[in-house]
Amino acid sequence: MVVLVLMYLWTSSQGSTMADIPLSPSEDIVVLAGAGDAHSRSGPVSCRRRSHSIEMPPRQLTRLRSIDERSAVHSRRSSVVSNMNVPFSRRNSLCPIALSKRLSLGPWAHYGRVSFSGLPLYQPIKEIQYENTYKMGPDLDCRFNPCRAQKMLETILRTYLADTKYNALTSGQLAQNLSDLIRSKLKESSPSRYKVVCSVLLGQVSHQGVKVSSRSLWDPHNDSFASASYSNATLFAVAMVHGLYHE
Amino acid sequence: MCSCLWYSTGRLIAGPTSAHCPVTQWRITAQAENTFCGDEASSIVKECVDVILGGVDYDDCRVNEWMSAVVEQSLTHLVKMEKAFKYIVTCTVMQKRGGGLHTASSSFWDNSTDASCTVRWENRTMYCVVNVFAVAIHL
């Protein structure tokens, strides 16, 4: 019975740690505005980066034992004694000071096992052992799909920039938002084991020449990219997405 | 850099006989291979851009040639660092005519191994922004 409860608690805690993966996008922005520029008319040039990764928090299994033991004791007592709220009801009835004395033993008292010298005895943390997948590449129908990615990029650019005018102050944030949006959309649709790198370029139309080029060192069978561009009267935008397979 | 230092001191203390310990050597190469040095990469890229675009003015016909040279040379130099990364190099050149330009990037990857760096360069007639993304191959 005790073992069963322990197993249940352990699995539920595993579930909760997996669900509580902090998806905190760490952001570092490099603003490269042309402050000391000879051309007073020339606009700002800024670069923003944002990366997003999954970091597993350290598992906390040490307290489970104590929770388990306490709950076991509690359940047993509660079947005998009618007072559910006080685990030491018998002592309590004899001497009400005993409870407070017991609580003031120290922080270890709540953590289940205590060694002879008074230090807590922690159980060794069990590591999850994963089986080998024996997969050397992506599954046949689970490759990065450049056609679908390109359609997605075109749709996003068209819907978000259709009625937008260039503004030197807000366009930097707009570009960052667009690239975040593209990343999150692609993260949903891209197959597992793929890393996604999105970059967005947003500029003002002033009859200038612009060229964008990209070259990669990667596995041409599994990795791929998509790009799309959009322009209206005041601004142009280029969005690029690279999908890289990793094992 | 750190690992190299450690390796040299270790060899000094232990003497030349234990310098060929295979386990130690493997650890050192694995550590050196898996870290991307952003400063080193940006200095490489900056040098390439300086050499290629240094003394020229924006020319619509020749900009394609320059850009492919920039991208290709920086990639070649990055590969010479002999690190286990996949690289993406993107280069943007814009003529200076008063227009603003913003670039933003956002990635879904492992922050502990993968990294990127950005180089912004300009001369009298054009802006050049080069982005390097390094994505680790090994876990």
mmCIF file of C-alpha atoms in Angstrom:
data_model
loop_
_atom_site.group_PDB
_atom_site.id
_atom_site.type_symbol
_atom_site.label_atom_id
_atom_site.label_comp_id
_atom_site.label_asym_id
_atom_site.label_seq_id
_atom_site.Cartn_x
_atom_site.Cartn_y
_atom_site.Cartn_z
ATOM 1 C CA MET A 1 0.000 0.000 0.000
ATOM 2 C CA VAL A 2 2.715 2.432 1.020
ATOM 3 C CA VAL A 3 4.751 1.531 -2.040
ATOM 4 C CA LEU A 4 1.758 2.083 -4.282
ATOM 5 C CA VAL A 5 1.128 5.528 -2.842
ATOM 6 C CA LEU A 6 4.799 6.358 -3.250
ATOM 7 C CA MET A 7 4.745 5.308 -6.891
ATOM 8 C CA TYR A 8 1.641 7.362 -7.544
ATOM 9 C CA LEU A 9 3.110 10.437 -5.924
ATOM 10 C CA TRP A 10 6.334 10.024 -7.829
ATOM 11 C CA THR A 11 4.621 9.752 -11.190
ATOM 12 C CA SER A 12 2.330 12.684 -10.505
ATOM 13 C CA SER A 13 5.286 14.830 -9.536
ATOM 14 C CA GLN A 14 7.005 13.803 -12.749
ATOM 15 C CA GLY A 15 3.972 14.915 -14.678
ATOM 16 C CA SER A 16 3.912 18.251 -12.997
ATOM 17 C CA THR A 17 7.608 18.926 -13.620
ATOM 18 C CA MET A 18 7.182 18.123 -17.286
ATOM 19 C CA ALA A 19 4.204 20.456 -17.524
ATOM 20 C CA ASP A 20 5.986 23.262 -15.705
ATOM 21 C CA ILE A 21 8.745 23.661 -18.242
ATOM 22 C CA PRO A 22 9.530 27.361 -18.153
ATOM 23 C CA LEU A 23 9.122 28.677 -21.652
ATOM 24 C CA SER A 24 10.724 31.974 -20.868
ATOM 25 C CA PRO A 25 12.113 33.550 -23.978
ATOM 26 C CA SER A 26 15.389 35.152 -23.168
ATOM 27 C CA GLU A 27 15.766 38.288 -25.104
ATOM 28 C CA ASP A 28 18.805 40.182 -26.035
ATOM 29 C CA ILE A 29 18.403 43.197 -28.153
ATOM 30 C CA VAL A 30 21.204 44.858 -29.944
ATOM 31 C CA VAL A 31 20.176 48.281 -31.027
ATOM 32 C CA LEU A 32 22.484 49.581 -33.639
ATOM 33 C CA ALA A 33 21.071 52.973 -34.341
ATOM 34 C CA GLY A 34 23.220 55.146 -36.521
ATOM 35 C CA ALA A 35 23.928 57.812 -33.942
ATOM 36 C CA GLY A 36 27.208 59.158 -35.201
ATOM 37 C CA ASP A 37 26.099 59.128 -38.790
ATOM 38 C CA ALA A 38 27.276 61.674 -41.287
ATOM 39 C CA HIS A 39 23.875 61.568 -42.997
ATOM 40 C CA SER A 40 21.437 63.296 -40.745
ATOM 41 C CA ARG A 41 18.533 62.036 -42.837
ATOM 42 C CA SER A 42 19.481 58.409 -42.773
ATOM 43 C CA GLY A 43 17.203 56.288 -40.625
ATOM 44 C CA PRO A 44 18.060 53.887 -37.860
ATOM 45 C CA VAL A 45 19.417 50.409 -38.452
ATOM 46 C CA SER A 46 18.630 48.056 -35.639
ATOM 47 C CA CYS A 47 19.028 44.363 -35.013
ATOM 48 C CA ARG A 48 17.034 42.385 -32.524
ATOM 49 C CA ARG A 49 17.500 38.800 -31.505
ATOM 50 C CA ARG A 50 15.423 36.487 -29.464
ATOM 51 C CA SER A 51 15.998 32.840 -28.818
ATOM 52 C CA HIS A 52 13.782 30.326 -27.202
ATOM 53 C CA SER A 53 14.738 27.056 -25.656
ATOM 54 C CA ILE A 54 13.522 24.410 -23.311
ATOM 55 C CA GLU A 55 15.443 24.146 -20.085
ATOM 56 C CA MET A 56 14.503 21.394 -17.711
ATOM 57 C CA PRO A 57 14.359 22.483 -14.065
ATOM 58 C CA PRO A 58 16.194 20.295 -11.541
ATOM 59 C CA ARG A 59 13.855 17.648 -10.240
ATOM 60 C CA GLN A 60 12.905 17.807 -6.611
ATOM 61 C CA LEU A 61 12.280 14.330 -5.349
ATOM 62 C CA THR A 62 13.657 14.726 -1.892
ATOM 63 C CA ARG A 63 10.501 15.871 -0.200
ATOM 64 C CA LEU A 64 8.279 13.184 -1.607
ATOM 65 C CA ARG A 65 9.288 10.595 0.911
ATOM 66 C CA SER A 66 8.224 12.767 3.767
ATOM 67 C CA ILE A 67 4.940 13.656 2.108
ATOM 68 C CA ASP A 68 4.284 10.025 1.531
ATOM 69 C CA GLU A 69 5.091 9.003 5.064
ATOM 70 C CA ARG A 70 3.039 11.738 6.567
ATOM 71 C CA SER A 71 0.064 10.968 4.428
ATOM 72 C CA ALA A 72 0.334 7.282 5.260
ATOM 73 C CA VAL A 73 0.455 7.967 8.961
ATOM 74 C CA HIS A 74 -2.332 10.443 8.661
ATOM 75 C CA SER A 75 -4.626 8.122 6.814
ATOM 76 C CA ARG A 76 -4.048 5.355 9.265
ATOM 77 C CA ARG A 77 -4.700 7.517 12.249
ATOM 78 C CA SER A 78 -7.708 9.123 10.738
ATOM 79 C CA SER A 79 -9.334 5.747 10.412
ATOM 80 C CA VAL A 80 -8.870 5.227 14.141
ATOM 81 C CA VAL A 81 -9.210 8.726 15.494
ATOM 82 C CA SER A 82 -12.092 10.850 14.348
ATOM 83 C CA ASN A 83 -10.188 14.155 14.424
ATOM 84 C CA MET A 84 -8.697 14.469 10.940
ATOM 85 C CA ASN A 85 -6.906 17.779 11.318
ATOM 86 C CA VAL A 86 -4.519 16.918 14.134
ATOM 87 C CA PRO A 87 -2.226 13.954 13.478
ATOM 88 C CA PHE A 88 -1.041 13.776 17.091
ATOM 89 C CA SER A 89 -4.466 14.004 18.583
ATOM 90 C CA ARG A 90 -3.754 11.551 21.318
ATOM 91 C CA ARG A 91 -0.768 13.439 22.600
ATOM 92 C CA ASN A 92 -2.674 16.604 22.147
ATOM 93 C CA SER A 93 -5.406 15.479 24.438
ATOM 94 C CA LEU A 94 -2.873 14.498 27.054
ATOM 95 C CA CYS A 95 -0.680 17.554 26.947
ATOM 96 C CA PRO A 96 -1.385 20.440 24.572
ATOM 97 C CA ILE A 97 2.196 21.791 24.808
ATOM 98 C CA ALA A 98 3.628 18.604 23.311
ATOM 99 C CA LEU A 99 2.523 19.566 19.781
ATOM 100 C CA SER A 100 4.285 22.904 19.847
ATOM 101 C CA LYS A 101 7.369 21.252 21.302
ATOM 102 C CA ARG A 102 7.409 18.720 18.544
ATOM 103 C CA LEU A 103 7.118 21.374 15.848
ATOM 104 C CA SER A 104 10.005 23.348 17.300
ATOM 105 C CA LEU A 105 12.436 20.443 16.913
ATOM 106 C CA GLY A 106 13.899 22.001 13.770
ATOM 107 C CA PRO A 107 13.307 22.114 10.053
ATOM 108 C CA TRP A 108 14.451 18.489 9.635
ATOM 109 C CA ALA A 109 11.532 17.181 11.653
ATOM 110 C CA HIS A 110 9.160 17.658 8.720
ATOM 111 C CA TYR A 111 11.444 15.936 6.231
ATOM 112 C CA GLY A 112 10.834 12.347 7.217
ATOM 113 C CA ARG A 113 14.057 10.502 7.908
ATOM 114 C CA VAL A 114 16.661 12.122 10.072
ATOM 115 C CA SER A 115 20.074 10.600 10.651
ATOM 116 C CA PHE A 116 21.484 9.915 14.073
ATOM 117 C CA SER A 117 23.488 13.139 14.031
ATOM 118 C CA GLY A 118 20.387 15.183 13.214
ATOM 119 C CA LEU A 119 21.159 15.789 9.542
ATOM 120 C CA PRO A 120 18.493 14.871 7.000
ATOM 121 C CA LEU A 121 18.860 11.593 5.125
ATOM 122 C CA TYR A 122 17.933 12.207 1.496
ATOM 123 C CA GLN A 123 16.956 9.402 -0.772
ATOM 124 C CA PRO A 124 19.098 9.019 -3.902
ATOM 125 C CA ILE A 125 17.421 10.740 -6.840
ATOM 126 C CA LYS A 126 16.338 8.327 -9.514
ATOM 127 C CA GLU A 127 17.397 9.270 -13.048
ATOM 128 C CA ILE A 128 15.052 8.510 -15.922
ATOM 129 C CA GLN A 129 16.653 6.076 -18.296
ATOM 130 C CA TYR A 130 15.474 6.429 -21.867
ATOM 131 C CA GLU A 131 15.548 3.582 -24.334
ATOM 132 C CA ASN A 132 17.492 4.019 -27.533
ATOM 133 C CA THR A 133 15.376 5.094 -30.480
ATOM 134 C CA TYR A 134 17.807 3.803 -33.123
ATOM 135 C CA LYS A 135 16.706 6.642 -35.389
ATOM 136 C CA MET A 136 19.457 7.996 -37.592
ATOM 137 C CA GLY A 137 17.351 10.580 -39.423
ATOM 138 C CA PRO A 138 13.915 12.132 -39.587
ATOM 139 C CA ASP A 139 10.947 9.957 -40.509
ATOM 140 C CA LEU A 140 9.969 10.016 -44.167
ATOM 141 C CA ASP A 141 6.951 12.270 -43.840
ATOM 142 C CA CYS A 142 8.379 14.275 -40.933
ATOM 143 C CA ARG A 143 10.813 16.537 -42.730
ATOM 144 C CA PHE A 144 10.757 20.314 -42.615
ATOM 145 C CA ASN A 145 8.267 21.371 -45.264
ATOM 146 C CA PRO A 146 9.550 24.490 -47.082
ATOM 147 C CA CYS A 147 6.422 24.933 -49.224
ATOM 148 C CA ARG A 148 4.112 25.041 -46.251
ATOM 149 C CA ALA A 149 6.517 27.294 -44.347
ATOM 150 C CA GLN A 150 6.666 29.706 -47.262
ATOM 151 C CA LYS A 151 2.891 29.878 -47.523
ATOM 152 C CA MET A 152 2.719 30.528 -43.809
ATOM 153 C CA LEU A 153 5.290 33.312 -44.055
ATOM 154 C CA GLU A 154 3.445 34.961 -46.921
ATOM 155 C CA THR A 155 0.158 34.827 -45.072
ATOM 156 C CA ILE A 156 1.630 36.263 -41.885
ATOM 157 C CA LEU A 157 3.398 39.116 -43.691
ATOM 158 C CA ARG A 158 0.305 39.933 -45.740
ATOM 159 C CA THR A 159 -2.069 39.950 -42.800
ATOM 160 C CA TYR A 160 0.135 41.893 -40.392
ATOM 161 C CA LEU A 161 1.649 44.450 -42.741
ATOM 162 C CA ALA A 162 -1.237 45.214 -45.110
ATOM 163 C CA ASP A 163 -2.368 48.410 -43.412
ATOM 164 C CA THR A 164 0.900 49.281 -41.678
ATOM 165 C CA LYS A 165 2.918 52.369 -42.409
ATOM 166 C CA TYR A 166 6.611 52.626 -41.637
ATOM 167 C CA ASN A 167 7.387 54.278 -38.349
ATOM 168 C CA ALA A 168 10.972 54.554 -37.183
ATOM 169 C CA LEU A 169 10.009 54.125 -33.537
ATOM 170 C CA THR A 170 7.599 51.213 -33.692
ATOM 171 C CA SER A 171 8.926 49.215 -36.617
ATOM 172 C CA GLY A 172 11.744 47.662 -34.616
ATOM 173 C CA GLN A 173 9.276 46.212 -32.155
ATOM 174 C CA LEU A 174 7.026 45.196 -35.031
ATOM 175 C CA ALA A 175 9.863 43.222 -36.614
ATOM 176 C CA GLN A 176 10.586 41.504 -33.305
ATOM 177 C CA ASN A 177 6.919 40.654 -32.830
ATOM 178 C CA LEU A 178 6.701 39.288 -36.357
ATOM 179 C CA SER A 179 9.694 37.029 -35.892
ATOM 180 C CA ASP A 180 8.342 35.789 -32.561
ATOM 181 C CA LEU A 181 5.004 35.079 -34.168
ATOM 182 C CA ILE A 182 6.618 33.215 -37.043
ATOM 183 C CA ARG A 183 8.731 31.198 -34.647
ATOM 184 C CA SER A 184 5.773 30.168 -32.519
ATOM 185 C CA LYS A 185 3.656 29.262 -35.562
ATOM 186 C CA LEU A 186 6.450 27.199 -37.041
ATOM 187 C CA LYS A 187 7.174 25.553 -33.734
ATOM 188 C CA GLU A 188 3.641 24.223 -33.725
ATOM 189 C CA SER A 189 3.743 22.954 -37.273
ATOM 190 C CA SER A 190 7.335 21.785 -37.664
ATOM 191 C CA PRO A 191 8.120 18.139 -36.932
ATOM 192 C CA SER A 192 9.993 17.068 -33.821
ATOM 193 C CA ARG A 193 13.817 17.167 -33.697
ATOM 194 C CA TYR A 194 13.898 20.362 -35.729
ATOM 195 C CA LYS A 195 15.387 23.620 -34.576
ATOM 196 C CA VAL A 196 13.929 26.741 -36.139
ATOM 197 C CA VAL A 197 15.750 29.997 -36.852
ATOM 198 C CA CYS A 198 13.589 32.901 -38.042
ATOM 199 C CA SER A 199 14.842 36.272 -39.137
ATOM 200 C CA VAL A 200 12.797 39.241 -40.249
ATOM 201 C CA LEU A 201 13.982 42.341 -42.063
ATOM 202 C CA LEU A 202 11.826 45.428 -42.090
ATOM 203 C CA GLY A 203 12.794 48.616 -43.843
ATOM 204 C CA GLN A 204 11.535 51.886 -45.146
ATOM 205 C CA VAL A 205 10.960 52.328 -48.860
ATOM 206 C CA SER A 206 12.999 55.272 -50.093
ATOM 207 C CA HIS A 207 13.903 54.051 -53.573
ATOM 208 C CA GLN A 208 17.095 52.461 -52.401
ATOM 209 C CA GLY A 209 18.671 49.183 -53.403
ATOM 210 C CA VAL A 210 18.467 46.297 -50.960
ATOM 211 C CA LYS A 211 19.901 42.816 -51.308
ATOM 212 C CA VAL A 212 19.473 39.950 -48.891
ATOM 213 C CA SER A 213 21.403 36.736 -49.241
ATOM 214 C CA SER A 214 21.925 33.691 -47.118
ATOM 215 C CA ARG A 215 24.149 30.675 -47.259
ATOM 216 C CA SER A 216 24.359 27.732 -44.903
ATOM 217 C CA LEU A 217 26.582 24.863 -43.988
ATOM 218 C CA TRP A 218 24.231 21.992 -43.191
ATOM 219 C CA ASP A 219 22.820 18.661 -44.232
ATOM 220 C CA PRO A 220 21.014 19.323 -47.533
ATOM 221 C CA HIS A 221 18.847 16.202 -47.238
ATOM 222 C CA ASN A 222 17.212 17.056 -43.940
ATOM 223 C CA ASP A 223 17.599 20.791 -43.448
ATOM 224 C CA SER A 224 15.734 23.369 -45.416
ATOM 225 C CA PHE A 225 14.666 26.979 -45.517
ATOM 226 C CA ALA A 226 11.834 29.171 -46.718
ATOM 227 C CA SER A 227 11.627 32.860 -47.421
ATOM 228 C CA ALA A 228 8.969 35.367 -48.311
ATOM 229 C CA SER A 229 8.869 39.069 -48.956
ATOM 230 C CA TYR A 230 6.231 41.744 -48.874
ATOM 231 C CA SER A 231 6.195 45.394 -49.716
ATOM 232 C CA ASN A 232 3.703 48.205 -49.695
ATOM 233 C CA ALA A 233 3.958 51.934 -50.276
ATOM 234 C CA THR A 234 6.040 52.766 -47.207
ATOM 235 C CA LEU A 235 7.755 49.591 -46.055
ATOM 236 C CA PHE A 236 9.213 46.334 -47.234
ATOM 237 C CA ALA A 237 9.735 43.132 -45.274
ATOM 238 C CA VAL A 238 11.685 39.959 -45.855
ATOM 239 C CA ALA A 239 11.156 36.911 -43.667
ATOM 240 C CA MET A 240 13.431 33.887 -43.668
ATOM 241 C CA VAL A 241 13.057 30.618 -41.836
ATOM 242 C CA HIS A 242 15.678 27.891 -41.539
ATOM 243 C CA GLY A 243 14.779 24.480 -40.195
ATOM 244 C CA LEU A 244 17.691 22.387 -38.946
ATOM 245 C CA TYR A 245 17.497 18.756 -38.014
ATOM 246 C CA HIS A 246 19.292 17.663 -34.857
ATOM 247 C CA GLU A 247 19.462 14.240 -33.253
ATOM 248 C CA MET B 1 40.864 28.680 -24.478
ATOM 249 C CA CYS B 2 40.425 27.608 -20.885
ATOM 250 C CA SER B 3 40.700 23.947 -21.715
ATOM 251 C CA CYS B 4 43.945 24.531 -23.594
ATOM 252 C CA LEU B 5 45.410 26.240 -20.566
ATOM 253 C CA TRP B 6 44.347 23.428 -18.338
ATOM 254 C CA TYR B 7 45.802 20.914 -20.709
ATOM 255 C CA SER B 8 49.183 22.590 -20.809
ATOM 256 C CA THR B 9 49.443 22.908 -17.028
ATOM 257 C CA GLY B 10 48.326 19.317 -16.599
ATOM 258 C CA ARG B 11 51.062 18.151 -18.865
ATOM 259 C CA LEU B 12 53.649 20.171 -16.991
ATOM 260 C CA ILE B 13 52.716 18.640 -13.684
ATOM 261 C CA ALA B 14 52.177 15.080 -14.808
ATOM 262 C CA GLY B 15 55.172 14.873 -17.120
ATOM 263 C CA PRO B 16 55.308 13.889 -20.771
ATOM 264 C CA THR B 17 54.394 10.230 -20.252
ATOM 265 C CA SER B 18 50.809 10.874 -19.222
ATOM 266 C CA ALA B 19 50.209 13.561 -21.832
ATOM 267 C CA HIS B 20 48.758 11.032 -24.265
ATOM 268 C CA CYS B 21 45.955 9.888 -22.015
ATOM 269 C CA PRO B 22 43.090 9.270 -24.484
ATOM 270 C CA VAL B 23 40.295 10.113 -22.039
ATOM 271 C CA THR B 24 41.670 13.544 -21.193
ATOM 272 C CA GLN B 25 42.264 14.385 -24.803
ATOM 273 C CA TRP B 26 38.758 13.357 -25.794
ATOM 274 C CA ARG B 27 37.268 15.541 -23.072
ATOM 275 C CA ILE B 28 39.232 18.537 -24.167
ATOM 276 C CA THR B 29 38.310 18.246 -27.829
ATOM 277 C CA ALA B 30 34.636 17.716 -26.954
ATOM 278 C CA GLN B 31 34.608 20.848 -24.827
ATOM 279 C CA ALA B 32 36.375 22.972 -27.413
ATOM 280 C CA GLU B 33 34.134 21.720 -30.203
ATOM 281 C CA ASN B 34 30.895 22.520 -28.435
ATOM 282 C CA THR B 35 31.326 26.161 -27.581
ATOM 283 C CA PHE B 36 30.674 28.905 -30.057
ATOM 284 C CA CYS B 37 32.761 32.014 -29.499
ATOM 285 C CA GLY B 38 30.657 34.932 -30.667
ATOM 286 C CA ASP B 39 33.471 37.480 -30.467
ATOM 287 C CA GLU B 40 35.743 35.358 -32.605
ATOM 288 C CA ALA B 41 33.021 34.851 -35.202
ATOM 289 C CA SER B 42 32.124 38.522 -35.345
ATOM 290 C CA SER B 43 35.761 39.526 -35.765
ATOM 291 C CA ILE B 44 36.068 37.040 -38.645
ATOM 292 C CA VAL B 45 32.962 38.399 -40.336
ATOM 293 C CA LYS B 46 33.983 41.991 -39.761
ATOM 294 C CA GLU B 47 37.335 41.375 -41.363
ATOM 295 C CA CYS B 48 35.698 39.765 -44.405
ATOM 296 C CA VAL B 49 33.293 42.667 -44.828
ATOM 297 C CA ASP B 50 36.102 45.185 -44.405
ATOM 298 C CA VAL B 51 38.188 43.535 -47.093
ATOM 299 C CA ILE B 52 35.379 43.149 -49.618
ATOM 300 C CA LEU B 53 33.253 46.263 -49.116
ATOM 301 C CA GLY B 54 35.983 48.510 -47.725
ATOM 302 C CA GLY B 55 36.809 50.744 -50.614
ATOM 303 C CA VAL B 56 33.712 50.499 -52.792
ATOM 304 C CA ASP B 57 30.529 52.485 -53.300
ATOM 305 C CA TYR B 58 27.115 50.916 -53.736
ATOM 306 C CA ASP B 59 26.698 49.548 -57.235
ATOM 307 C CA ASP B 60 23.485 47.775 -58.145
ATOM 308 C CA CYS B 61 25.173 45.518 -60.681
ATOM 309 C CA ARG B 62 28.055 44.374 -58.545
ATOM 310 C CA VAL B 63 26.386 44.049 -55.153
ATOM 311 C CA ASN B 64 25.349 40.454 -55.807
ATOM 312 C CA GLU B 65 28.933 39.492 -56.415
ATOM 313 C CA TRP B 66 30.137 41.259 -53.257
ATOM 314 C CA MET B 67 27.477 39.720 -51.091
ATOM 315 C CA SER B 68 28.135 36.200 -52.223
ATOM 316 C CA ALA B 69 31.833 36.820 -51.589
ATOM 317 C CA VAL B 70 31.113 38.083 -48.054
ATOM 318 C CA VAL B 71 28.878 35.148 -47.203
ATOM 319 C CA GLU B 72 31.146 32.564 -48.737
ATOM 320 C CA GLN B 73 34.369 33.860 -47.204
ATOM 321 C CA SER B 74 32.910 34.236 -43.723
ATOM 322 C CA LEU B 75 31.517 30.720 -43.943
ATOM 323 C CA THR B 76 34.888 29.372 -45.045
ATOM 324 C CA HIS B 77 36.626 31.068 -42.146
ATOM 325 C CA LEU B 78 34.000 29.839 -39.675
ATOM 326 C CA VAL B 79 34.480 26.286 -40.900
ATOM 327 C CA LYS B 80 38.222 26.650 -40.352
ATOM 328 C CA MET B 81 37.528 27.011 -36.609
ATOM 329 C CA GLU B 82 36.787 23.256 -36.716
ATOM 330 C CA LYS B 83 33.766 23.210 -34.478
ATOM 331 C CA ALA B 84 30.787 20.873 -34.624
ATOM 332 C CA PHE B 85 28.212 23.388 -35.757
ATOM 333 C CA LYS B 86 25.847 23.930 -38.599
ATOM 334 C CA TYR B 87 26.128 27.532 -39.729
ATOM 335 C CA ILE B 88 23.658 29.894 -41.304
ATOM 336 C CA VAL B 89 25.059 33.177 -42.565
ATOM 337 C CA THR B 90 22.686 35.845 -43.808
ATOM 338 C CA CYS B 91 23.880 39.089 -45.294
ATOM 339 C CA THR B 92 21.879 42.222 -46.022
ATOM 340 C CA VAL B 93 23.185 45.194 -47.943
ATOM 341 C CA MET B 94 21.121 48.353 -48.211
ATOM 342 C CA GLN B 95 21.961 51.498 -50.065
ATOM 343 C CA LYS B 96 22.064 54.645 -47.912
ATOM 344 C CA ARG B 97 19.268 56.899 -49.022
ATOM 345 C CA GLY B 98 17.713 57.908 -45.750
ATOM 346 C CA GLY B 99 15.565 54.836 -45.246
ATOM 347 C CA GLY B 100 15.497 52.977 -41.959
ATOM 348 C CA LEU B 101 16.180 49.271 -41.614
ATOM 349 C CA HIS B 102 15.325 46.896 -38.776
ATOM 350 C CA THR B 103 16.329 43.299 -38.446
ATOM 351 C CA ALA B 104 14.959 40.880 -35.882
ATOM 352 C CA SER B 105 15.605 37.218 -35.328
ATOM 353 C CA SER B 106 13.999 34.632 -33.169
ATOM 354 C CA SER B 107 14.962 31.009 -32.799
ATOM 355 C CA PHE B 108 13.739 27.801 -31.280
ATOM 356 C CA TRP B 109 16.889 26.006 -30.182
ATOM 357 C CA ASP B 110 19.002 24.984 -27.218
ATOM 358 C CA ASN B 111 20.359 28.133 -25.580
ATOM 359 C CA SER B 112 23.209 26.280 -23.896
ATOM 360 C CA THR B 113 24.831 25.074 -27.113
ATOM 361 C CA ASP B 114 23.559 27.252 -29.954
ATOM 362 C CA ALA B 115 24.376 30.884 -30.463
ATOM 363 C CA SER B 116 24.235 33.711 -32.934
ATOM 364 C CA CYS B 117 26.121 36.879 -33.589
ATOM 365 C CA THR B 118 25.404 40.009 -35.553
ATOM 366 C CA VAL B 119 27.809 42.330 -37.310
ATOM 367 C CA ARG B 120 26.727 45.753 -38.461
ATOM 368 C CA TRP B 121 28.946 47.622 -40.813
ATOM 369 C CA GLU B 122 28.539 50.754 -42.886
ATOM 370 C CA ASN B 123 30.449 53.043 -45.150
ATOM 371 C CA ARG B 124 29.558 56.228 -46.983
ATOM 372 C CA THR B 125 27.062 54.651 -49.356
ATOM 373 C CA MET B 126 25.683 51.478 -47.811
ATOM 374 C CA TYR B 127 24.757 49.533 -44.720
ATOM 375 C CA CYS B 128 25.712 45.906 -44.309
ATOM 376 C CA VAL B 129 24.283 43.609 -41.626
ATOM 377 C CA VAL B 130 25.586 40.047 -41.322
ATOM 378 C CA ASN B 131 23.908 37.497 -39.053
ATOM 379 C CA VAL B 132 25.639 34.256 -38.102
ATOM 380 C CA PHE B 133 23.642 31.457 -36.479
ATOM 381 C CA ALA B 134 25.562 28.486 -35.130
ATOM 382 C CA VAL B 135 23.506 25.418 -34.321
ATOM 383 C CA ALA B 136 25.230 22.518 -32.557
ATOM 384 C CA ILE B 137 25.163 19.128 -34.252
ATOM 385 C CA HIS B 138 25.746 16.980 -31.162
ATOM 386 C CA LEU B 139 23.467 16.916 -28.165
#
